[in-house]
mmCIF file of C-alpha atoms in Angstrom:
data_model
loop_
_atom_site.group_PDB
_atom_site.id
_atom_site.type_symbol
_atom_site.label_atom_id
_atom_site.label_comp_id
_atom_site.label_asym_id
_atom_site.label_seq_id
_atom_site.Cartn_x
_atom_site.Cartn_y
_atom_site.Cartn_z
ATOM 1 C CA MET A 1 11.280 -19.513 2.955
ATOM 2 C CA GLU A 2 13.314 -22.798 2.740
ATOM 3 C CA ALA A 3 8.953 -23.542 0.618
ATOM 4 C CA ILE A 4 9.697 -21.777 -1.739
ATOM 5 C CA ILE A 5 13.677 -23.391 -2.308
ATOM 6 C CA SER A 6 12.327 -26.701 -2.083
ATOM 7 C CA ASP A 7 9.189 -26.225 -5.104
ATOM 8 C CA PRO A 8 10.455 -27.487 -8.358
ATOM 9 C CA ASN A 9 8.655 -24.706 -9.936
ATOM 10 C CA PRO A 10 10.675 -21.683 -10.668
ATOM 11 C CA VAL A 11 10.417 -19.300 -7.748
ATOM 12 C CA ARG A 12 6.829 -17.720 -9.770
ATOM 13 C CA VAL A 13 4.958 -14.422 -7.955
ATOM 14 C CA LYS A 14 1.865 -12.768 -9.259
ATOM 15 C CA ARG A 15 2.678 -9.358 -10.839
ATOM 16 C CA LYS A 16 0.632 -8.136 -8.297
ATOM 17 C CA THR A 17 2.071 -9.088 -5.890
ATOM 18 C CA LEU A 18 5.515 -7.731 -6.741
ATOM 19 C CA GLN A 19 3.898 -4.627 -7.606
ATOM 20 C CA THR A 20 2.943 -4.464 -3.618
ATOM 21 C CA VAL A 21 6.572 -5.246 -2.876
ATOM 22 C CA LEU A 22 7.611 -3.019 -5.145
ATOM 23 C CA GLU A 23 5.609 0.095 -4.175
ATOM 24 C CA GLN A 24 6.527 -0.283 -0.238
ATOM 25 C CA CYS A 25 10.799 -0.986 -1.450
ATOM 26 C CA GLN A 26 10.061 2.704 -3.090
ATOM 27 C CA ARG A 27 8.254 4.004 -0.112
ATOM 28 C CA ALA A 28 11.033 2.539 1.932
ATOM 29 C CA LEU A 29 13.705 4.454 -0.478
ATOM 30 C CA GLU A 30 11.791 7.672 -0.029
ATOM 31 C CA LEU A 31 12.074 7.357 4.080
ATOM 32 C CA ILE A 32 15.611 6.801 4.093
ATOM 33 C CA ASN A 33 16.681 9.490 1.296
ATOM 34 C CA ALA A 34 14.419 11.939 3.286
ATOM 35 C CA SER A 35 15.528 10.671 7.063
ATOM 36 C CA SER A 36 19.983 11.020 5.508
ATOM 37 C CA ASP A 37 20.024 13.666 3.467
ATOM 38 C CA ASP A 38 23.363 14.650 5.101
ATOM 39 C CA ASP A 39 24.929 11.835 3.044
ATOM 40 C CA GLU A 40 24.280 12.821 -0.282
#
């Protein structure tokens, strides 16, 4: 984290990296929704 903050350039992430993170987030949300159907 500190390395990113100390970087003089704005935070830049490759599209492929963002896509991977997005997919991981979506899978996590699906798992959460699947395991907590009673909440909603």
